[in-house]
């Protein structure tokens, strides 16, 4: 990609209303744009990052038997009345009316929609278990949308849903999803904790949240580094008073600000009972399906990555989600042939071919945060300067050495 053509260009100043690090840096570097509070465009650079995050998630979902599909965003009132959520979830819903007076809601989650699919398609225990997911937009009337792309009123979610013949099978799969989520967030390089959270309206069980330790987080979590116990503020306050870990009793509990990037819910049979999703078991009797739902917010993940990977001058992308693998910079010497050779070797390159000063190019490279910066210049001669975003020192390498380090 030629940087002269990249839309849009970087900005020197953060928007005046920006409070959070991800908001300031992602806007300045040209990854996102705010249409109104809580509503964001993923610009070409941002879309490249989110696509890579989605692919990391997709790989793990497919590996645990999830089948990808796509559900609608416009839902009829009637389906939300079946579970009572038209009323109980009212405050986060965007409800609308057609000219004919029919009532709808924009998707804020999809449990009811999956339940409707199940009751149309499931007959016997032989049809179970089922595991389906999609990546799609959610709309939520969030009161505070101040944390940049961490909290949108319209945002992307990967939501997985599973249906089972027994509680035992649901809880078996719940652990499978937990470990897939652990792989995803480990793969993204996050320092995270799995915390117990309360179940909300539809389950009296605890759910689990995946919380990234970050001073930019809105949540407060408590955890033990000795035995992996963790809880969010709500559960912790209902739980115990002293300072020792409630599970291992050895370590003192730590606390931290954190960003919730994922949440898994063992929902039980409540949905199936309300929406009449029954199957015939081995003995021939009708039973409600056991249901679970599991969410990750890829756009929030992008924001969280910036919150924990940046310095004073810009973003520092982990290589696996960086918009490009290398940022190629030419200074008073054409780097077109290096660009072509790298591209041919299937390296993703952002090529700064603009006629601006070295200082401006380097500042943009630091701001955008691609892991490797390669500089071709008159001064350096035939070699290429290799500099990593995380390191201070640079090295002069031959093209072959550059390629062997990249592949
Ligand atoms: P929060 O407690 O932060 O409001 P939630 O518990 O309501 O989130 P879930 O319904 O569990 O969110 O959604 C699953 C995932 O979707 C979250 O873990 C998060 O990654 C993402 N997500 C939720 N709300 C938002 C939002 N407003 N903007 C961006 N991502 C979000
Ligand atoms: Mg949650």
GROMACS .gro file of C-alpha atoms and ligand atoms in nm:
model
  439
    1UNK     CA    1   0.000   0.000   0.000
    2UNK     CA    2   0.134   0.341  -0.098
    3UNK     CA    3   0.110   0.583   0.191
    4UNK     CA    4   0.057   0.870  -0.053
    5UNK     CA    5  -0.276   0.707  -0.140
    6UNK     CA    6  -0.375   0.594   0.213
    7UNK     CA    7  -0.703   0.743   0.338
    8UNK     CA    8  -0.699   0.943   0.558
    9UNK     CA    9  -0.369   1.108   0.658
   10UNK     CA   10  -0.252   1.122   1.021
   11UNK     CA   11  -0.335   1.418   1.242
   12UNK     CA   12  -0.107   1.612   1.476
   13UNK     CA   13  -0.378   1.688   1.730
   14UNK     CA   14  -0.618   1.458   1.909
   15UNK     CA   15  -0.986   1.561   1.902
   16UNK     CA   16  -1.059   1.803   2.185
   17UNK     CA   17  -1.327   1.583   2.342
   18UNK     CA   18  -1.104   1.270   2.347
   19UNK     CA   19  -1.039   1.148   2.703
   20UNK     CA   20  -0.899   0.798   2.657
   21UNK     CA   21  -0.570   0.685   2.508
   22UNK     CA   22  -0.729   0.462   2.244
   23UNK     CA   23  -0.956   0.747   2.129
   24UNK     CA   24  -0.666   0.992   2.093
   25UNK     CA   25  -0.417   0.760   1.926
   26UNK     CA   26  -0.654   0.567   1.696
   27UNK     CA   27  -0.806   0.890   1.565
   28UNK     CA   28  -0.471   1.068   1.524
   29UNK     CA   29  -0.317   0.770   1.345
   30UNK     CA   30  -0.615   0.736   1.109
   31UNK     CA   31  -0.764   0.404   1.227
   32UNK     CA   32  -1.109   0.525   1.334
   33UNK     CA   33  -1.339   0.823   1.297
   34UNK     CA   34  -1.621   0.931   1.525
   35UNK     CA   35  -1.954   1.007   1.358
   36UNK     CA   36  -2.119   1.092   1.689
   37UNK     CA   37  -2.069   0.981   2.048
   38UNK     CA   38  -2.040   0.599   2.049
   39UNK     CA   39  -2.057   0.560   1.671
   40UNK     CA   40  -1.739   0.487   1.480
   41UNK     CA   41  -1.613   0.426   1.129
   42UNK     CA   42  -1.337   0.169   1.103
   43UNK     CA   43  -1.112   0.341   0.848
   44UNK     CA   44  -0.890   0.128   0.618
   45UNK     CA   45  -0.612   0.085   0.878
   46UNK     CA   46  -0.861   0.008   1.156
   47UNK     CA   47  -1.051  -0.238   0.940
   48UNK     CA   48  -0.724  -0.424   0.865
   49UNK     CA   49  -0.659  -0.462   1.240
   50UNK     CA   50  -1.015  -0.572   1.322
   51UNK     CA   51  -1.006  -0.821   1.033
   52UNK     CA   52  -0.693  -0.978   1.182
   53UNK     CA   53  -0.850  -0.989   1.528
   54UNK     CA   54  -1.160  -1.152   1.375
   55UNK     CA   55  -0.948  -1.413   1.199
   56UNK     CA   56  -0.775  -1.506   1.526
   57UNK     CA   57  -1.118  -1.544   1.690
   58UNK     CA   58  -1.265  -1.729   1.390
   59UNK     CA   59  -0.986  -1.988   1.391
   60UNK     CA   60  -1.057  -2.077   1.755
   61UNK     CA   61  -1.436  -2.082   1.706
   62UNK     CA   62  -1.401  -2.318   1.410
   63UNK     CA   63  -1.162  -2.538   1.609
   64UNK     CA   64  -1.430  -2.599   1.875
   65UNK     CA   65  -1.695  -2.686   1.617
   66UNK     CA   66  -1.860  -2.344   1.590
   67UNK     CA   67  -2.042  -2.295   1.261
   68UNK     CA   68  -2.031  -1.940   1.126
   69UNK     CA   69  -2.349  -1.778   0.998
   70UNK     CA   70  -2.508  -1.431   0.996
   71UNK     CA   71  -2.825  -1.326   1.175
   72UNK     CA   72  -3.035  -1.014   1.106
   73UNK     CA   73  -3.002  -0.679   1.283
   74UNK     CA   74  -3.368  -0.577   1.266
   75UNK     CA   75  -3.583  -0.778   1.508
   76UNK     CA   76  -3.959  -0.780   1.565
   77UNK     CA   77  -4.096  -0.680   1.905
   78UNK     CA   78  -4.288  -1.008   1.927
   79UNK     CA   79  -3.977  -1.223   1.970
   80UNK     CA   80  -3.843  -1.006   2.252
   81UNK     CA   81  -4.181  -1.022   2.425
   82UNK     CA   82  -4.154  -1.400   2.448
   83UNK     CA   83  -3.876  -1.376   2.708
   84UNK     CA   84  -3.992  -1.047   2.855
   85UNK     CA   85  -3.673  -0.873   2.750
   86UNK     CA   86  -3.871  -0.613   2.547
   87UNK     CA   87  -3.938  -0.470   2.895
   88UNK     CA   88  -3.649  -0.590   3.112
   89UNK     CA   89  -3.373  -0.487   2.868
   90UNK     CA   90  -3.558  -0.176   2.758
   91UNK     CA   91  -3.303   0.077   2.873
   92UNK     CA   92  -3.026  -0.047   2.643
   93UNK     CA   93  -3.248  -0.112   2.340
   94UNK     CA   94  -3.295   0.112   2.038
   95UNK     CA   95  -3.660   0.060   1.958
   96UNK     CA   96  -3.822   0.188   1.643
   97UNK     CA   97  -4.155   0.197   1.465
   98UNK     CA   98  -4.228   0.157   1.096
   99UNK     CA   99  -4.462   0.395   0.915
  100UNK     CA  100  -4.732   0.130   0.958
  101UNK     CA  101  -4.682   0.135   1.334
  102UNK     CA  102  -4.507  -0.204   1.367
  103UNK     CA  103  -4.246  -0.215   1.642
  104UNK     CA  104  -3.887  -0.333   1.605
  105UNK     CA  105  -3.556  -0.328   1.790
  106UNK     CA  106  -3.204  -0.307   1.655
  107UNK     CA  107  -2.996  -0.611   1.755
  108UNK     CA  108  -2.836  -0.571   2.096
  109UNK     CA  109  -2.775  -0.946   2.139
  110UNK     CA  110  -2.910  -1.259   1.965
  111UNK     CA  111  -3.024  -1.524   2.218
  112UNK     CA  112  -3.390  -1.497   2.119
  113UNK     CA  113  -3.305  -1.519   1.749
  114UNK     CA  114  -3.101  -1.837   1.802
  115UNK     CA  115  -3.382  -1.985   2.014
  116UNK     CA  116  -3.623  -1.924   1.728
  117UNK     CA  117  -3.385  -2.105   1.490
  118UNK     CA  118  -3.356  -2.396   1.731
  119UNK     CA  119  -3.729  -2.448   1.784
  120UNK     CA  120  -3.779  -2.455   1.408
  121UNK     CA  121  -3.504  -2.709   1.355
  122UNK     CA  122  -3.455  -2.935   1.656
  123UNK     CA  123  -3.651  -3.250   1.725
  124UNK     CA  124  -3.446  -3.504   1.912
  125UNK     CA  125  -3.135  -3.543   2.125
  126UNK     CA  126  -2.968  -3.662   1.805
  127UNK     CA  127  -2.984  -3.303   1.675
  128UNK     CA  128  -2.775  -3.181   1.970
  129UNK     CA  129  -2.529  -3.035   2.058
  130UNK     CA  130  -2.531  -2.730   1.830
  131UNK     CA  131  -2.278  -2.449   1.823
  132UNK     CA  132  -2.325  -2.147   1.594
  133UNK     CA  133  -2.170  -1.801   1.582
  134UNK     CA  134  -2.154  -1.480   1.388
  135UNK     CA  135  -1.968  -1.153   1.371
  136UNK     CA  136  -2.215  -0.867   1.355
  137UNK     CA  137  -2.314  -0.526   1.476
  138UNK     CA  138  -2.476  -0.467   1.813
  139UNK     CA  139  -2.663  -0.152   1.907
  140UNK     CA  140  -2.684  -0.054   2.273
  141UNK     CA  141  -2.805   0.269   2.425
  142UNK     CA  142  -2.496   0.303   2.647
  143UNK     CA  143  -2.527   0.589   2.893
  144UNK     CA  144  -2.158   0.663   2.906
  145UNK     CA  145  -1.975   0.634   2.575
  146UNK     CA  146  -1.662   0.810   2.687
  147UNK     CA  147  -1.392   0.545   2.651
  148UNK     CA  148  -1.328   0.580   2.278
  149UNK     CA  149  -1.390   0.262   2.087
  150UNK     CA  150  -1.401   0.057   2.411
  151UNK     CA  151  -1.768   0.149   2.450
  152UNK     CA  152  -1.968   0.210   2.136
  153UNK     CA  153  -2.341   0.254   2.095
  154UNK     CA  154  -2.292   0.056   1.779
  155UNK     CA  155  -2.008  -0.196   1.790
  156UNK     CA  156  -1.895  -0.528   1.658
  157UNK     CA  157  -1.943  -0.853   1.848
  158UNK     CA  158  -1.856  -1.212   1.784
  159UNK     CA  159  -2.129  -1.407   1.959
  160UNK     CA  160  -2.135  -1.783   1.986
  161UNK     CA  161  -2.439  -1.980   2.106
  162UNK     CA  162  -2.456  -2.345   2.205
  163UNK     CA  163  -2.745  -2.581   2.276
  164UNK     CA  164  -2.720  -2.912   2.465
  165UNK     CA  165  -2.926  -3.203   2.590
  166UNK     CA  166  -2.804  -3.180   2.949
  167UNK     CA  167  -2.649  -2.946   3.201
  168UNK     CA  168  -2.346  -3.173   3.203
  169UNK     CA  169  -2.292  -3.133   2.831
  170UNK     CA  170  -2.346  -2.756   2.850
  171UNK     CA  171  -2.086  -2.726   3.128
  172UNK     CA  172  -1.843  -2.950   2.937
  173UNK     CA  173  -1.871  -2.719   2.635
  174UNK     CA  174  -1.857  -2.409   2.856
  175UNK     CA  175  -1.508  -2.519   2.964
  176UNK     CA  176  -1.414  -2.584   2.599
  177UNK     CA  177  -1.516  -2.226   2.510
  178UNK     CA  178  -1.330  -2.095   2.815
  179UNK     CA  179  -1.010  -2.251   2.691
  180UNK     CA  180  -1.068  -2.128   2.333
  181UNK     CA  181  -1.111  -1.775   2.474
  182UNK     CA  182  -0.794  -1.824   2.676
  183UNK     CA  183  -0.610  -1.913   2.352
  184UNK     CA  184  -0.751  -1.606   2.177
  185UNK     CA  185  -0.654  -1.356   2.446
  186UNK     CA  186  -0.316  -1.522   2.502
  187UNK     CA  187  -0.257  -1.509   2.127
  188UNK     CA  188  -0.335  -1.138   2.130
  189UNK     CA  189  -0.065  -1.092   2.394
  190UNK     CA  190  -0.298  -0.965   2.668
  191UNK     CA  191  -0.223  -0.980   3.040
  192UNK     CA  192  -0.573  -1.090   3.144
  193UNK     CA  193  -0.760  -1.261   3.426
  194UNK     CA  194  -1.074  -1.473   3.416
  195UNK     CA  195  -1.312  -1.337   3.678
  196UNK     CA  196  -1.639  -1.458   3.819
  197UNK     CA  197  -1.927  -1.225   3.751
  198UNK     CA  198  -2.289  -1.240   3.853
  199UNK     CA  199  -2.535  -1.395   3.616
  200UNK     CA  200  -2.777  -1.115   3.545
  201UNK     CA  201  -3.147  -1.168   3.476
  202UNK     CA  202  -3.135  -1.506   3.310
  203UNK     CA  203  -2.909  -1.727   3.514
  204UNK     CA  204  -2.846  -1.757   3.886
  205UNK     CA  205  -2.509  -1.913   3.804
  206UNK     CA  206  -2.192  -1.718   3.786
  207UNK     CA  207  -2.069  -1.619   3.444
  208UNK     CA  208  -1.704  -1.556   3.357
  209UNK     CA  209  -1.549  -1.240   3.223
  210UNK     CA  210  -1.215  -1.209   3.048
  211UNK     CA  211  -1.058  -0.895   3.188
  212UNK     CA  212  -0.745  -0.727   3.050
  213UNK     CA  213  -0.543  -0.552   3.319
  214UNK     CA  214  -0.528  -0.187   3.214
  215UNK     CA  215  -0.533   0.149   3.387
  216UNK     CA  216  -0.763   0.264   3.104
  217UNK     CA  217  -1.031   0.010   3.205
  218UNK     CA  218  -1.376   0.098   3.339
  219UNK     CA  219  -1.405  -0.218   3.554
  220UNK     CA  220  -1.236  -0.306   3.881
  221UNK     CA  221  -1.137  -0.668   3.935
  222UNK     CA  222  -0.989  -0.871   4.220
  223UNK     CA  223  -0.761  -1.168   4.162
  224UNK     CA  224  -0.506  -1.403   4.309
  225UNK     CA  225  -0.185  -1.471   4.119
  226UNK     CA  226  -0.122  -1.793   4.309
  227UNK     CA  227  -0.430  -1.996   4.220
  228UNK     CA  228  -0.597  -1.802   3.933
  229UNK     CA  229  -0.904  -1.703   4.141
  230UNK     CA  230  -1.067  -1.384   4.018
  231UNK     CA  231  -1.390  -1.188   4.063
  232UNK     CA  232  -1.535  -0.862   3.946
  233UNK     CA  233  -1.635  -0.589   4.189
  234UNK     CA  234  -2.000  -0.699   4.215
  235UNK     CA  235  -1.923  -1.062   4.302
  236UNK     CA  236  -1.635  -0.969   4.529
  237UNK     CA  237  -1.838  -0.727   4.737
  238UNK     CA  238  -2.109  -0.984   4.791
  239UNK     CA  239  -1.845  -1.241   4.880
  240UNK     CA  240  -1.591  -1.174   5.147
  241UNK     CA  241  -1.425  -0.921   5.365
  242UNK     CA  242  -1.065  -1.013   5.452
  243UNK     CA  243  -0.768  -0.980   5.225
  244UNK     CA  244  -0.673  -1.341   5.165
  245UNK     CA  245  -0.766  -1.532   4.852
  246UNK     CA  246  -1.100  -1.709   4.916
  247UNK     CA  247  -0.985  -2.013   4.720
  248UNK     CA  248  -0.623  -2.090   4.815
  249UNK     CA  249  -0.608  -1.877   5.133
  250UNK     CA  250  -0.238  -1.824   5.066
  251UNK     CA  251  -0.197  -1.507   4.865
  252UNK     CA  252  -0.321  -1.159   4.932
  253UNK     CA  253  -0.582  -1.052   4.681
  254UNK     CA  254  -0.473  -0.796   4.423
  255UNK     CA  255  -0.695  -0.550   4.250
  256UNK     CA  256  -0.669  -0.366   3.921
  257UNK     CA  257  -0.858  -0.158   3.671
  258UNK     CA  258  -0.951  -0.379   3.377
  259UNK     CA  259  -1.123  -0.391   3.038
  260UNK     CA  260  -1.379  -0.668   2.984
  261UNK     CA  261  -1.302  -0.814   2.641
  262UNK     CA  262  -1.506  -1.133   2.663
  263UNK     CA  263  -1.791  -1.283   2.863
  264UNK     CA  264  -1.930  -1.638   2.876
  265UNK     CA  265  -2.274  -1.729   3.012
  266UNK     CA  266  -2.412  -2.073   3.105
  267UNK     CA  267  -2.775  -1.973   3.062
  268UNK     CA  268  -2.945  -2.301   3.149
  269UNK     CA  269  -3.301  -2.384   3.039
  270UNK     CA  270  -3.479  -2.057   3.112
  271UNK     CA  271  -3.473  -1.939   2.748
  272UNK     CA  272  -3.590  -2.275   2.618
  273UNK     CA  273  -3.877  -2.285   2.867
  274UNK     CA  274  -3.995  -1.935   2.781
  275UNK     CA  275  -3.963  -1.985   2.407
  276UNK     CA  276  -4.068  -2.351   2.405
  277UNK     CA  277  -3.754  -2.504   2.258
  278UNK     CA  278  -3.792  -2.873   2.340
  279UNK     CA  279  -3.631  -3.192   2.217
  280UNK     CA  280  -3.714  -3.559   2.272
  281UNK     CA  281  -3.457  -3.737   2.487
  282UNK     CA  282  -3.347  -4.104   2.464
  283UNK     CA  283  -3.641  -4.215   2.679
  284UNK     CA  284  -3.888  -4.031   2.457
  285UNK     CA  285  -3.974  -3.748   2.694
  286UNK     CA  286  -3.978  -3.380   2.603
  287UNK     CA  287  -3.702  -3.168   2.758
  288UNK     CA  288  -3.598  -2.803   2.725
  289UNK     CA  289  -3.252  -2.748   2.570
  290UNK     CA  290  -2.963  -2.627   2.780
  291UNK     CA  291  -2.826  -2.306   2.640
  292UNK     CA  292  -2.507  -2.098   2.659
  293UNK     CA  293  -2.388  -1.775   2.500
  294UNK     CA  294  -2.038  -1.641   2.460
  295UNK     CA  295  -1.931  -1.293   2.342
  296UNK     CA  296  -1.616  -1.108   2.239
  297UNK     CA  297  -1.605  -0.749   2.115
  298UNK     CA  298  -1.344  -0.720   1.837
  299UNK     CA  299  -1.368  -0.341   1.821
  300UNK     CA  300  -1.325  -0.319   2.199
  301UNK     CA  301  -1.031  -0.561   2.164
  302UNK     CA  302  -0.866  -0.320   1.919
  303UNK     CA  303  -0.911  -0.035   2.169
  304UNK     CA  304  -0.779  -0.250   2.453
  305UNK     CA  305  -0.470  -0.340   2.248
  306UNK     CA  306  -0.393   0.032   2.214
  307UNK     CA  307  -0.457   0.097   2.584
  308UNK     CA  308  -0.190  -0.158   2.680
  309UNK     CA  309   0.050  -0.123   2.384
  310UNK     CA  310   0.155   0.240   2.334
  311UNK     CA  311   0.414   0.496   2.438
  312UNK     CA  312   0.434   0.875   2.431
  313UNK     CA  313   0.465   0.891   2.053
  314UNK     CA  314   0.214   0.636   1.934
  315UNK     CA  315   0.073   0.286   1.909
  316UNK     CA  316   0.284  -0.032   1.931
  317UNK     CA  317   0.090  -0.310   1.754
  318UNK     CA  318   0.165  -0.673   1.835
  319UNK     CA  319   0.278  -0.827   1.501
  320UNK     CA  320  -0.020  -1.067   1.476
  321UNK     CA  321  -0.272  -0.780   1.447
  322UNK     CA  322  -0.061  -0.498   1.299
  323UNK     CA  323  -0.222  -0.338   0.992
  324UNK     CA  324   0.099  -0.407   0.797
  325UNK     CA  325   0.406  -0.615   0.878
  326UNK     CA  326   0.655  -0.347   0.779
  327UNK     CA  327   0.660   0.027   0.725
  328UNK     CA  328   0.898   0.104   0.440
  329UNK     CA  329   1.034   0.457   0.435
  330UNK     CA  330   1.225   0.616   0.150
  331UNK     CA  331   1.448   0.918   0.204
  332UNK     CA  332   1.592   1.087  -0.103
  333UNK     CA  333   1.622   0.751  -0.273
  334UNK     CA  334   1.350   0.556  -0.449
  335UNK     CA  335   1.247   0.238  -0.263
  336UNK     CA  336   1.009   0.110  -0.530
  337UNK     CA  337   1.216  -0.201  -0.607
  338UNK     CA  338   1.245  -0.292  -0.237
  339UNK     CA  339   0.867  -0.245  -0.209
  340UNK     CA  340   0.805  -0.473  -0.506
  341UNK     CA  341   1.042  -0.745  -0.382
  342UNK     CA  342   0.884  -0.742  -0.035
  343UNK     CA  343   0.534  -0.755  -0.183
  344UNK     CA  344   0.636  -1.043  -0.406
  345UNK     CA  345   0.760  -1.228  -0.097
  346UNK     CA  346   0.405  -1.179   0.045
  347UNK     CA  347   0.516  -0.931   0.310
  348UNK     CA  348   0.246  -0.672   0.390
  349UNK     CA  349   0.406  -0.331   0.339
  350UNK     CA  350   0.298   0.026   0.398
  351UNK     CA  351   0.533   0.220   0.169
  352UNK     CA  352   0.589   0.585   0.259
  353UNK     CA  353   0.654   0.726  -0.088
  354UNK     CA  354   0.555   1.082   0.004
  355UNK     CA  355   0.776   1.386  -0.052
  356UNK     CA  356   0.788   1.508   0.306
  357UNK     CA  357   1.069   1.538   0.561
  358UNK     CA  358   1.238   1.241   0.730
  359UNK     CA  359   1.118   1.375   1.065
  360UNK     CA  360   0.756   1.372   0.954
  361UNK     CA  361   0.785   1.021   0.811
  362UNK     CA  362   0.943   0.882   1.127
  363UNK     CA  363   0.686   1.054   1.347
  364UNK     CA  364   0.404   0.899   1.141
  365UNK     CA  365   0.571   0.557   1.162
  366UNK     CA  366   0.590   0.584   1.542
  367UNK     CA  367   0.229   0.701   1.563
  368UNK     CA  368   0.086   0.428   1.337
  369UNK     CA  369   0.291   0.166   1.520
  370UNK     CA  370   0.378  -0.100   1.262
  371UNK     CA  371   0.624  -0.342   1.431
  372UNK     CA  372   0.915  -0.307   1.184
  373UNK     CA  373   1.036   0.012   1.016
  374UNK     CA  374   1.264  -0.026   0.712
  375UNK     CA  375   1.443   0.280   0.581
  376UNK     CA  376   1.604   0.315   0.240
  377UNK     CA  377   1.813   0.631   0.197
  378UNK     CA  378   2.095   0.792   0.008
  379UNK     CA  379   2.301   0.814   0.327
  380UNK     CA  380   2.269   0.440   0.405
  381UNK     CA  381   2.356   0.328   0.052
  382UNK     CA  382   2.274  -0.029  -0.054
  383UNK     CA  383   2.182  -0.155   0.290
  384UNK     CA  384   1.843  -0.118   0.456
  385UNK     CA  385   1.795   0.018   0.806
  386UNK     CA  386   1.592  -0.219   1.023
  387UNK     CA  387   1.428  -0.072   1.331
  388UNK     CA  388   1.170  -0.233   1.554
  389UNK     CA  389   0.897  -0.018   1.709
  390UNK     CA  390   0.970  -0.159   2.053
  391UNK     CA  391   1.348  -0.102   2.037
  392UNK     CA  392   1.571   0.204   2.035
  393UNK     CA  393   1.854   0.066   1.825
  394UNK     CA  394   1.856   0.014   1.450
  395UNK     CA  395   2.070  -0.219   1.234
  396UNK     CA  396   2.192  -0.197   0.875
  397UNK     CA  397   2.106  -0.516   0.685
  398UNK     CA  398   2.118  -0.653   0.333
  399UNK     CA  399   1.785  -0.714   0.158
  400UNK     CA  400   1.831  -1.092   0.194
  401UNK     CA  401   1.883  -1.058   0.568
  402UNK     CA  402   1.569  -0.841   0.593
  403UNK     CA  403   1.365  -1.103   0.410
  404UNK     CA  404   1.498  -1.389   0.622
  405UNK     CA  405   1.409  -1.198   0.940
  406UNK     CA  406   1.056  -1.133   0.813
  407UNK     CA  407   0.960  -1.474   0.683
  408LIG     P1  408  -1.999  -0.408   2.971
  408LIG     O1  409  -2.015  -0.470   3.106
  408LIG     O2  410  -1.861  -0.363   2.943
  408LIG     O3  411  -2.103  -0.305   2.941
  408LIG     P2  412  -2.147  -0.629   2.877
  408LIG     O4  413  -2.120  -0.719   2.990
  408LIG     O5  414  -2.276  -0.560   2.868
  408LIG     O6  415  -2.028  -0.522   2.865
  408LIG     P3  416  -2.166  -0.848   2.692
  408LIG     O7  417  -2.310  -0.846   2.664
  408LIG     O8  418  -2.110  -0.949   2.784
  408LIG     O9  419  -2.118  -0.703   2.740
  408LIG    O10  420  -2.090  -0.845   2.552
  408LIG     C1  421  -1.987  -0.932   2.513
  408LIG     C2  422  -1.865  -0.852   2.472
  408LIG    O11  423  -1.898  -0.750   2.379
  408LIG     C3  424  -1.798  -0.779   2.586
  408LIG    O12  425  -1.713  -0.866   2.657
  408LIG     C4  426  -1.721  -0.672   2.512
  408LIG    O13  427  -1.600  -0.724   2.457
  408LIG     C5  428  -1.813  -0.638   2.398
  408LIG     N1  429  -1.894  -0.518   2.427
  408LIG     C6  430  -2.000  -0.509   2.510
  408LIG     N2  431  -2.051  -0.385   2.511
  408LIG     C7  432  -1.974  -0.313   2.426
  408LIG     C8  433  -1.976  -0.177   2.382
  408LIG     N3  434  -2.068  -0.092   2.426
  408LIG     N4  435  -1.882  -0.137   2.292
  408LIG     C9  436  -1.789  -0.224   2.245
  408LIG     N5  437  -1.782  -0.352   2.284
  408LIG    C10  438  -1.873  -0.396   2.372
  409LIG    MG1  439  -2.032  -0.865   3.011
   0.00000   0.00000   0.00000
